[in-house]
Short mmCIF file of C-alpha atoms and ligand atoms in Angstrom, two decimals:
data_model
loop_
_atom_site.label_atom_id
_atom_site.label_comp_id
_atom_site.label_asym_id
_atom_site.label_seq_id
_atom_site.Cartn_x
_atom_site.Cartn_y
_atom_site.Cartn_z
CA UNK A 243 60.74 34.42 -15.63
CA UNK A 244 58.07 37.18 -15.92
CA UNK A 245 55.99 37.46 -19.10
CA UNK A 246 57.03 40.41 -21.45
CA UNK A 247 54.96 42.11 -23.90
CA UNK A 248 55.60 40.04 -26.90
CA UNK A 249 54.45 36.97 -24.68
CA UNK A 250 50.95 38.32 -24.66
CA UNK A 251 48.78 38.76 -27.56
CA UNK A 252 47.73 42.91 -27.26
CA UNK A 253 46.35 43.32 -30.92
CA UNK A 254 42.43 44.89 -30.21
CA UNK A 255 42.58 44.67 -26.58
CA UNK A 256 42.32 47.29 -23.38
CA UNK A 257 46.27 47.48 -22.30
CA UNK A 258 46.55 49.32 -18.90
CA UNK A 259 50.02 50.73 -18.90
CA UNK A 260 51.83 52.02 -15.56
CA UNK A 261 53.66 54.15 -17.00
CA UNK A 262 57.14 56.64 -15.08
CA UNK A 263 56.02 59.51 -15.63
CA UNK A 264 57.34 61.34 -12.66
CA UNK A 265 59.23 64.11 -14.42
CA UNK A 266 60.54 67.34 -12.75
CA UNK A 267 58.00 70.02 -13.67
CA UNK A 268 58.04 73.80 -12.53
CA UNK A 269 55.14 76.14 -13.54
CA UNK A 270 53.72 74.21 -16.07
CA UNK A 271 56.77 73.32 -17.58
CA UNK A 272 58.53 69.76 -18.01
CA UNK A 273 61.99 70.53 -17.01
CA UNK A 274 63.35 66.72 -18.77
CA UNK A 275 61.18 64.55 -20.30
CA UNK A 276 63.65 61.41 -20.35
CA UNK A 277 61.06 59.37 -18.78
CA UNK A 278 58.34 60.49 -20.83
CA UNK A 279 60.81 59.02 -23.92
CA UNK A 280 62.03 55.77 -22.04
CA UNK A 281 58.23 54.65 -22.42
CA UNK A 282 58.06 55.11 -25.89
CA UNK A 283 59.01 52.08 -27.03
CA UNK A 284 56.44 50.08 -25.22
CA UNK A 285 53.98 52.89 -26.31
CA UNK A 286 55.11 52.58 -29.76
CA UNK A 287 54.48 49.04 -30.09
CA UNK A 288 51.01 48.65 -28.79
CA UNK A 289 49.66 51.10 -31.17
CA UNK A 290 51.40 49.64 -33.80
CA UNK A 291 49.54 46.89 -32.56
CA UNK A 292 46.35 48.25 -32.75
CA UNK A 293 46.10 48.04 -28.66
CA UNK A 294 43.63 51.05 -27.09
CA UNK A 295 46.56 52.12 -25.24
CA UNK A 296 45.89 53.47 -21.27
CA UNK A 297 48.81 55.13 -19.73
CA UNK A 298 48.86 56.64 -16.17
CA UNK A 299 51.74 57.16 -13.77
CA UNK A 300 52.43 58.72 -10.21
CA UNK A 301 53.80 62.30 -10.40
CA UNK A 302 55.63 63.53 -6.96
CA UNK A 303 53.93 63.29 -4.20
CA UNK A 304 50.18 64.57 -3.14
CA UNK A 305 49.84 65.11 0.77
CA UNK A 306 47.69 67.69 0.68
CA UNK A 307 44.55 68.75 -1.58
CA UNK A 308 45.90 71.68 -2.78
CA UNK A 309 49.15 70.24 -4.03
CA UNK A 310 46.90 69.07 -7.00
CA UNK A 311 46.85 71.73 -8.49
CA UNK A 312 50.37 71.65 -9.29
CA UNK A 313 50.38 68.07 -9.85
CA UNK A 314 48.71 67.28 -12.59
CA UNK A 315 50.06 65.27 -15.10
CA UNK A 316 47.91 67.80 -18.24
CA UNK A 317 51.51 69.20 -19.11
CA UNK A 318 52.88 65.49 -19.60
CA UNK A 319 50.11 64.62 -21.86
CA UNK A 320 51.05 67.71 -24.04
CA UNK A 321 54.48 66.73 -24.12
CA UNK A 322 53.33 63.14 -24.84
CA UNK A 323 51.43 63.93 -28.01
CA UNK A 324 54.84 65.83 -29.25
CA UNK A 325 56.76 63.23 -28.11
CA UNK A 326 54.46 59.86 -29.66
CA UNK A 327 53.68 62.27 -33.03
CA UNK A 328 49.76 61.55 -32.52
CA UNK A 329 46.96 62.97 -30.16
CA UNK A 330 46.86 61.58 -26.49
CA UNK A 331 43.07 62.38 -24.83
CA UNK A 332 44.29 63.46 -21.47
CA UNK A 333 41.41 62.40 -18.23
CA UNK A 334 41.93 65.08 -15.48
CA UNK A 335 40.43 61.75 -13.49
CA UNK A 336 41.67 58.86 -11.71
CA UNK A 337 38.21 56.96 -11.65
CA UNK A 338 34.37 57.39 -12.67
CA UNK A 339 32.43 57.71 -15.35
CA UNK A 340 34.05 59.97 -17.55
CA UNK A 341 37.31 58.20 -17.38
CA UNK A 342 34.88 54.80 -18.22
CA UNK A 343 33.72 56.40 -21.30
CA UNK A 344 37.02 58.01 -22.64
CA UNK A 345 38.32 54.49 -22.36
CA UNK A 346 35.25 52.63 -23.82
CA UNK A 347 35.47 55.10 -27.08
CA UNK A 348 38.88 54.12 -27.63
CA UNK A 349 39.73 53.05 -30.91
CA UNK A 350 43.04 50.84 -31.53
CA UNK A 351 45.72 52.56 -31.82
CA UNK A 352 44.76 55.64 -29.62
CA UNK A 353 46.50 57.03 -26.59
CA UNK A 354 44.93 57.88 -23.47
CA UNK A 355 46.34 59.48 -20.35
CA UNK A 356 44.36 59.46 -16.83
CA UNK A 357 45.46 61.76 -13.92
CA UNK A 358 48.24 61.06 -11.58
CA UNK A 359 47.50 57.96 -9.50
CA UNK A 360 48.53 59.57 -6.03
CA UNK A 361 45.24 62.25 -6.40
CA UNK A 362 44.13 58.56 -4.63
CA UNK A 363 46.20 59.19 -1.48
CA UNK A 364 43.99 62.14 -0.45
CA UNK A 365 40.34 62.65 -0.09
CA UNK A 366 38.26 65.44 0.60
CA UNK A 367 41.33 66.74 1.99
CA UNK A 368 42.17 63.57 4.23
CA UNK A 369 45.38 61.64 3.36
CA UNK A 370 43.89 58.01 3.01
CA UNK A 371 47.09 56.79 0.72
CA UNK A 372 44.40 54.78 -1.72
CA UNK A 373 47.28 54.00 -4.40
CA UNK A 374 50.69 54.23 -1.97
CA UNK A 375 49.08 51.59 0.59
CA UNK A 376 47.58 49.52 -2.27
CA UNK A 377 43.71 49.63 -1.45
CA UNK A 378 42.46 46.67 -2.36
CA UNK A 379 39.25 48.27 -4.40
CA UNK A 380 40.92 50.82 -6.07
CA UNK A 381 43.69 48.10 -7.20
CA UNK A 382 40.40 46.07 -8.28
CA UNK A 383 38.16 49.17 -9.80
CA UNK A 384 41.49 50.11 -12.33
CA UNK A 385 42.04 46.47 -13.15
CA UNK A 386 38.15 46.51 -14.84
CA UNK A 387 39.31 48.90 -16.71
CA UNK A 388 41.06 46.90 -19.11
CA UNK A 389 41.92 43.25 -20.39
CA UNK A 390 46.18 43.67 -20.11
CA UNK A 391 47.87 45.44 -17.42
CA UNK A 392 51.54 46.27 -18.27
CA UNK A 393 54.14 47.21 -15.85
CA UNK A 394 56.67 49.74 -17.31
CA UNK A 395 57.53 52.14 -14.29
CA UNK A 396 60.74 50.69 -12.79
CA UNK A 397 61.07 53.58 -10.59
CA UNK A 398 58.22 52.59 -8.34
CA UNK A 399 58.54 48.21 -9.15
CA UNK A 400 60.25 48.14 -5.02
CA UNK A 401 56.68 49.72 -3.78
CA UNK A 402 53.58 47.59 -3.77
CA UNK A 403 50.95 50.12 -5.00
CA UNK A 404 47.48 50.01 -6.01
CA UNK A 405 48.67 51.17 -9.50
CA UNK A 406 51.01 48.14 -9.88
CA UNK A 407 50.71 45.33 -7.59
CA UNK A 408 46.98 45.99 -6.87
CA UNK A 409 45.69 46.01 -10.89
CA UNK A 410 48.49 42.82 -11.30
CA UNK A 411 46.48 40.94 -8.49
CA UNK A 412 43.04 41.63 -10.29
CA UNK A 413 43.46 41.02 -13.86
CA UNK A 414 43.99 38.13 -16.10
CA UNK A 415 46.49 38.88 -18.24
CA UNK A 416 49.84 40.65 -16.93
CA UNK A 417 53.41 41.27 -18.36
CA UNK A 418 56.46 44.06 -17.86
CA UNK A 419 57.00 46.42 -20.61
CA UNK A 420 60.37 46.81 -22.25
CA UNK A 421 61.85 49.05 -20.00
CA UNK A 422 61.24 47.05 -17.45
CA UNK A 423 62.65 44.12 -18.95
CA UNK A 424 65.28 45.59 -19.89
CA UNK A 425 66.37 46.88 -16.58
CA UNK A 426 65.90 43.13 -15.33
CA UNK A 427 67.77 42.01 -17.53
CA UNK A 428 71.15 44.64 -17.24
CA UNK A 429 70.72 43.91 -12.92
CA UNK A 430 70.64 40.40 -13.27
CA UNK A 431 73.54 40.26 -15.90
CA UNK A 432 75.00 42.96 -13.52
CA UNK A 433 74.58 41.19 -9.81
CA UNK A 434 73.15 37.69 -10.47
CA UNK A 435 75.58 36.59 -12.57
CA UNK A 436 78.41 39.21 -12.92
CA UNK A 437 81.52 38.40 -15.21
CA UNK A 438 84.32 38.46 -12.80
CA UNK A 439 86.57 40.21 -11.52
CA UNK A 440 83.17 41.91 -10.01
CA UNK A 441 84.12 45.07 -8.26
CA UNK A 442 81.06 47.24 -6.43
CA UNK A 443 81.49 50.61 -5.63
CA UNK A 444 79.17 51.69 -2.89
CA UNK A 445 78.85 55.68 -1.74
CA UNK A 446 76.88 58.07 -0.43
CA UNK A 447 75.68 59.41 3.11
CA UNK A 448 74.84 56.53 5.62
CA UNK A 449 75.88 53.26 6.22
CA UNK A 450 72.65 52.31 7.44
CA UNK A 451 70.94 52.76 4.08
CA UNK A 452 73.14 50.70 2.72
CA UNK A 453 74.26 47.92 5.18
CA UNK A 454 71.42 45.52 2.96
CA UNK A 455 73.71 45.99 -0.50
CA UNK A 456 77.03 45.51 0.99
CA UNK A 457 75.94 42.46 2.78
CA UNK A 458 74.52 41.20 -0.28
CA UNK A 459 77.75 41.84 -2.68
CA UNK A 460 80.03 40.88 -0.07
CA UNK A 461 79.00 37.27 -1.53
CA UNK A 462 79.18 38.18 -5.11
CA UNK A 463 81.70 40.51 -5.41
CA UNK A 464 85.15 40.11 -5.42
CA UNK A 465 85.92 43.55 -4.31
CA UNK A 466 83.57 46.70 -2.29
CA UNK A 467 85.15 50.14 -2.59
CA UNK A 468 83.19 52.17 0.18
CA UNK A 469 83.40 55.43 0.00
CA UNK A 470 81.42 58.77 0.80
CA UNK A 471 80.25 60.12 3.82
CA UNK A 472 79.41 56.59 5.64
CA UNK A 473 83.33 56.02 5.19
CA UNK A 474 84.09 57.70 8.01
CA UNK A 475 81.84 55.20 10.35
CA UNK A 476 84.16 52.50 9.14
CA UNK A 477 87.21 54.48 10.17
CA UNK A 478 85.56 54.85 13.42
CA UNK A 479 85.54 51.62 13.80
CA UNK A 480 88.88 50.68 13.03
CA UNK A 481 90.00 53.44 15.36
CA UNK A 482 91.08 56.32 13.50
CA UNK A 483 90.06 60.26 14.68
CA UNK A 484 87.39 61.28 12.40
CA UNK A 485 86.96 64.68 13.39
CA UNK A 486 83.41 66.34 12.45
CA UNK A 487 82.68 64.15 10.15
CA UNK A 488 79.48 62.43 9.40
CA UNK A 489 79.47 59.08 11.99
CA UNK A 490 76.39 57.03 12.85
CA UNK A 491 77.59 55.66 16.32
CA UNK A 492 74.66 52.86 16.45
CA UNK A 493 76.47 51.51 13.14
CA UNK A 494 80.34 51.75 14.10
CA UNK A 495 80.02 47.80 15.84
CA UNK A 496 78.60 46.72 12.82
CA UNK A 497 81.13 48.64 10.50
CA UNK A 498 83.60 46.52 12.48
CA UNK A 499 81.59 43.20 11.78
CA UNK A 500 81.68 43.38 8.47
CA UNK A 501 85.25 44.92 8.67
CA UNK A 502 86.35 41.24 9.93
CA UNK A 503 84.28 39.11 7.60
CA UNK A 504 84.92 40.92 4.60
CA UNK A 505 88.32 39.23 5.13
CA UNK A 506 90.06 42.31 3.02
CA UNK A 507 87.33 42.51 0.03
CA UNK A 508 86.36 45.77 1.11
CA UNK A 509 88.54 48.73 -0.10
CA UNK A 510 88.09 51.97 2.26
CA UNK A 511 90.00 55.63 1.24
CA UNK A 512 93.30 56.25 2.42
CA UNK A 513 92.71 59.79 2.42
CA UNK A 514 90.56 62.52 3.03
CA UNK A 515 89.43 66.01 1.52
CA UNK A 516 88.06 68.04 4.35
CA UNK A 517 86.59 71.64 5.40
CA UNK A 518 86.16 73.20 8.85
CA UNK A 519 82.53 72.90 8.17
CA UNK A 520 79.46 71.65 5.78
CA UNK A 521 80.41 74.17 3.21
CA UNK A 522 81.99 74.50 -0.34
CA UNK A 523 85.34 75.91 0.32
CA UNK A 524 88.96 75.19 -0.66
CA UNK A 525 89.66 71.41 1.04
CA UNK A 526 92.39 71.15 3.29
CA UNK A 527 93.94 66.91 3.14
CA UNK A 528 94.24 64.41 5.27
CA UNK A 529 95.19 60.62 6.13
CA UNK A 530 92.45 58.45 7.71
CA UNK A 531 93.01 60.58 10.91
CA UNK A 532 91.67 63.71 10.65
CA UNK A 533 92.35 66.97 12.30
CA UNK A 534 89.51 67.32 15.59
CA UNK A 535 88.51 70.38 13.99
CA UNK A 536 87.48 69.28 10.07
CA UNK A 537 84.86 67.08 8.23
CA UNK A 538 85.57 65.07 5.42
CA UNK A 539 83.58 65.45 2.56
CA UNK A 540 85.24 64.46 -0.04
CA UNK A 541 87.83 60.89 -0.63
CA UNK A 542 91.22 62.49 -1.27
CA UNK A 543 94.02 61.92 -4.24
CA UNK A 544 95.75 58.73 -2.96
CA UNK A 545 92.20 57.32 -2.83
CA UNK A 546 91.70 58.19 -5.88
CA UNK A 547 94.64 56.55 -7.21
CA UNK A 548 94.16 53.31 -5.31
CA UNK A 549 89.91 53.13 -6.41
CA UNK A 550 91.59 53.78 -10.05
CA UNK A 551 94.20 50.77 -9.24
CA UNK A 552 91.27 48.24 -8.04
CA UNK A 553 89.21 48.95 -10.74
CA UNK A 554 92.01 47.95 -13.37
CA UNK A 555 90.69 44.73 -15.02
CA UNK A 556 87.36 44.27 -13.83
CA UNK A 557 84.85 42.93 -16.09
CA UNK A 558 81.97 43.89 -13.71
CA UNK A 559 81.29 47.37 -12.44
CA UNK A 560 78.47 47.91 -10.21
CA UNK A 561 78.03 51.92 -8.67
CA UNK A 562 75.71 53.22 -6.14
CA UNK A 563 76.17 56.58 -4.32
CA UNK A 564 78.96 59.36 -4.41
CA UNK A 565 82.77 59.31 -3.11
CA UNK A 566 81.97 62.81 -1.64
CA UNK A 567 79.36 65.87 -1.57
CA UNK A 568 79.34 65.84 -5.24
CA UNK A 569 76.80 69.56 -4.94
CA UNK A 570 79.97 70.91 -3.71
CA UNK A 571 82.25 72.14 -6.63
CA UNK A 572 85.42 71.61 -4.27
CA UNK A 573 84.33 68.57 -3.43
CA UNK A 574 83.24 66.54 -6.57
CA UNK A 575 86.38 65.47 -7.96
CA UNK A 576 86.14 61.85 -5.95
CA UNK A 577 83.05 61.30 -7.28
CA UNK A 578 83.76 62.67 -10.96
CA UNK A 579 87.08 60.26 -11.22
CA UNK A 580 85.28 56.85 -10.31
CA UNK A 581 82.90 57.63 -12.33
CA UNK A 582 85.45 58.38 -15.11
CA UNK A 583 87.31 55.46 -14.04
CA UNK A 584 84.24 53.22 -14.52
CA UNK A 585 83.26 54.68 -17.70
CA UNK A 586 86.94 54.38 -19.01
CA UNK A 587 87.11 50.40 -18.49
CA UNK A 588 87.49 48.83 -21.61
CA UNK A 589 85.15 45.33 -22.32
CA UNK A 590 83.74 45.52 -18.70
CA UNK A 591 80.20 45.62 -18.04
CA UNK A 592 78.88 48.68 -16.16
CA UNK A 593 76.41 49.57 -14.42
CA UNK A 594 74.73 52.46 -12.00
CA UNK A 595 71.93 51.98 -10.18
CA UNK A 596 70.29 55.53 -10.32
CA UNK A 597 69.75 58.39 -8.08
CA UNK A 598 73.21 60.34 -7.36
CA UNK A 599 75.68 58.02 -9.26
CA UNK A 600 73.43 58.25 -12.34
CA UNK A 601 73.16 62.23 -12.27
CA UNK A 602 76.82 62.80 -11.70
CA UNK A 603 77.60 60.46 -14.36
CA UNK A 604 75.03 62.86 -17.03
CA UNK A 605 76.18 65.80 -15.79
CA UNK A 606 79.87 64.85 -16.65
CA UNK A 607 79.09 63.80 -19.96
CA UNK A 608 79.75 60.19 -18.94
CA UNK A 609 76.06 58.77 -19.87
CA UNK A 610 77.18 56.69 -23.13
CA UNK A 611 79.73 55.34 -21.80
CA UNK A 612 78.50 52.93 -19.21
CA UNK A 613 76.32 49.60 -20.29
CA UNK A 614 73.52 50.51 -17.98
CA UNK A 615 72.24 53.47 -16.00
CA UNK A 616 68.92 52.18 -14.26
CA UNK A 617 66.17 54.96 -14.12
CA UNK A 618 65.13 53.34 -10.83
CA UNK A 619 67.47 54.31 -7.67
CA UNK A 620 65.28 53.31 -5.09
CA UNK A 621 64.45 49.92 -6.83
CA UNK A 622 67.56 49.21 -8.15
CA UNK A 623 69.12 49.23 -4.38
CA UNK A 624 66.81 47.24 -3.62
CA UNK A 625 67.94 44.83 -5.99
CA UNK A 626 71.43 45.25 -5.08
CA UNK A 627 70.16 44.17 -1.63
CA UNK A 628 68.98 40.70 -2.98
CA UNK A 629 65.30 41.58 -2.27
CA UNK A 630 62.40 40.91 -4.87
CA UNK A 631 60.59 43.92 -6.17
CA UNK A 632 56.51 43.97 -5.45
CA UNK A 633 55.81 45.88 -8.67
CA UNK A 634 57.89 42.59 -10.81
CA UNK A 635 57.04 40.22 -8.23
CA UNK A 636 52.80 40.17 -8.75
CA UNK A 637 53.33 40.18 -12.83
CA UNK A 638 52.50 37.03 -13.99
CA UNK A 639 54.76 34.22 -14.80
CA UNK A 640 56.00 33.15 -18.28
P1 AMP B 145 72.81 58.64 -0.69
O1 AMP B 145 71.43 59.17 -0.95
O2 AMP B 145 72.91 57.78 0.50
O3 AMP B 145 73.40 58.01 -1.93
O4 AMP B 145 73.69 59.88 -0.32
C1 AMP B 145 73.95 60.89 -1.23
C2 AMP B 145 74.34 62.10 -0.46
O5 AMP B 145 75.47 61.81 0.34
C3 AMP B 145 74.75 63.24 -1.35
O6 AMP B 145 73.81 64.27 -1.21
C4 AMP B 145 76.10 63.65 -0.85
O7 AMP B 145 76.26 65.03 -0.71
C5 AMP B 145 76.16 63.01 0.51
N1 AMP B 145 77.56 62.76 0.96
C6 AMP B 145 78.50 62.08 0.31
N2 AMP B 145 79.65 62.10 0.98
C7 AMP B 145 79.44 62.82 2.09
C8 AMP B 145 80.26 63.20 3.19
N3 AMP B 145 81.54 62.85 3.25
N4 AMP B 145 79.70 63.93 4.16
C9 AMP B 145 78.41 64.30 4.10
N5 AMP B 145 77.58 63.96 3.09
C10 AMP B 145 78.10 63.23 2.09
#
């Protein structure tokens, strides 16, 4: 078990906080500042603790030197202030002296903010990926900083950065804030140890990016639904005429493997919703065999009926990706009844694991009704593949 905040005494001290602060922002303005409130509560405590609080976070991604300028994380530190009802002293740096003195003239209580921690991946106008390929001095320089690093950014807890795993690895004391404990605690009720019947419901464009979670549920589960574009590989593989749709050839063998060892766990559509061509137009249906001349893009009605049937009486829901190209207003429904389906169940435990599942499920008006909806999609896959997450992995032990 990792530390948490309340296992480490914070009252006085320096508390470096990675914070997720990657929120959409277009000319100067936040577009959703979710992210900016998950933190609060870890915020909230260490000043009432009396902790000289230290925030920073990534924001997007900096390739070149001029995307700075748009980059800066000054609006989020405005927001911040509105957000925490008390000033925040925002450092347009990620190292030197400045930065050294705003922090050393911290009193308790106060919030700081230092500039986004990927201004590190390029220099002088060279991309030398300082924080995304964990340099081992700048890990080391941000860990001096402080006396408590805190990891609260489950978006980025799958990468090993120099903003997570390399401060972790250089100071003494180390826990994960709130929301990070919280979302390790929802995945592990959610996968580790799932109430069953456990059903999974796995979507979205490729097999191949998701080969790792299916392999990994296929022991814990007691039923996969596949559906979205990378169910047409499987049909492939079973044989049936899949027309334009999306296939990934070097996967259809594979599809087959775990066709045969699934030993009828996994649950594929029965139908199809289809269009001549990638575009948002009336469907035209079909069986597993589709027309030479269509793509599917959508599961179809009797899929939806049967996904509705399997999910009847589980007590563990697990969702990642969409049943269709949810963008496309003729092709959405798929999506928007699973996702009503899951958020319908009755004394089940539910949970989506971000990205496309998560935003189809807000968008719907579907948010309060599931357990858990992890702000992390890339790290919660990952955790759905069974794999260990750097960011949680190099916090210290309880
Ligand atoms: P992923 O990031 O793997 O979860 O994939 C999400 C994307 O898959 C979304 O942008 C969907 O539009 C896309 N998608 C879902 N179903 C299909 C399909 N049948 N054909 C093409 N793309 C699809």
């Amino acid at each position: 078990m990792k530390k948490t905040l309340k296992d480490i005494k914070v009252a006085g001290k320096t508390v470096l906080v990675r914070v997720d602060f990657n929120v959409p922002i277009k000319d100067g303005v936040i577009g959703d500042d979710n992210r900016i409130k998950a933190a609060m509560p870890t915020i909230k405590y260490l000043v009432e603790q009396g902790s000289k609080v230290v925030l920073f976070s990534h924001l997007s991604r900096i390739k070149a030197e001029e995307d700075k300028a748009k980059k800066s994380l000054a609006p989020v530190a405005k927001r911040l202030e509105e957000v925490a009802g008390q000033p925040v002293k925002f450092v347009a740096q990620t190292r030197g002296s400045e930065l050294e003195n705003a922090i050393k003239s911290l009193n308790g209580g106060e919030i700081l903010l230092f500039e986004n921690t990927r201004f590190e991946d390029v220099k002088d106008g060279e991309v030398v990926k300082y924080e995304s390929k964990n340099n081992a001095e700048l890990g080391k320089y941000w860990a001096s900083l402080g006396d408590v690093f805190v990891n609260d950014a489950f978006g980025t807890a799958h990468r090993a950065h120099a903003s997570n795993v390399g401060i972790a690895s250089n100071i003494s004391e180390s826990c994960v804030g709130f929301l990070v404990q919280k979302e390790l605690e929802m995945l592990a009720k959610g996968i580790d140890s799932p109430e069953h019947p456990f059903i999974a419901i796995i979507g979205g464009a490729k097999v191949s990016d998701k080969i790792g979670v299916i392999d990994n549920l296929l022991q814990k589960a007691d039923k996969i639904i596949i559906g979205g574009g990378m169910a047409y590989t499987f049909f492939k593989a079973l044989g049936h005429n899949i027309g334009k749709s999306l296939c990934e050839e070097d996967k259809v063998d594979l599809a087959k493997q775990y066709m045969d060892k699934a030993n009828g766990k996994i649950i594929l559509p029965i139908d199809s919703a289809n269009a001549p061509e990638f575009k948002d137009v009336n469907p035209s249906f079909s069986g597993v065999d589709l027309p030479d001349d269509v793509m599917g893009l959508d599961i179809g009605p009797d899929s939806i009926k049967l996904f509705e049937d399997t999910l009847k009486g589980a007590k563990t829901v697990a969702w990642n990706g969409p049943m269709g190209v949810f963008e496309f207003e003729n092709f959405k429904k798929g999506t928007v009844a699973v996702c009503e389906a899951i958020a319908n169940l009755q004394e089940a435990f539910t949970l989506i694991g971000g990205g496309d599942s998560a935003a189809a499920a807000i968008q719907n008006g579907f948010a309060e009704k599931f357990t858990h909806i992890s702000t992390g999609g890339g790290a919660s896959l990952e955790y759905m593949e069974g794999k260990t997450l750097p960011g949680v992995e190099a916090i210290q032990n309880k």
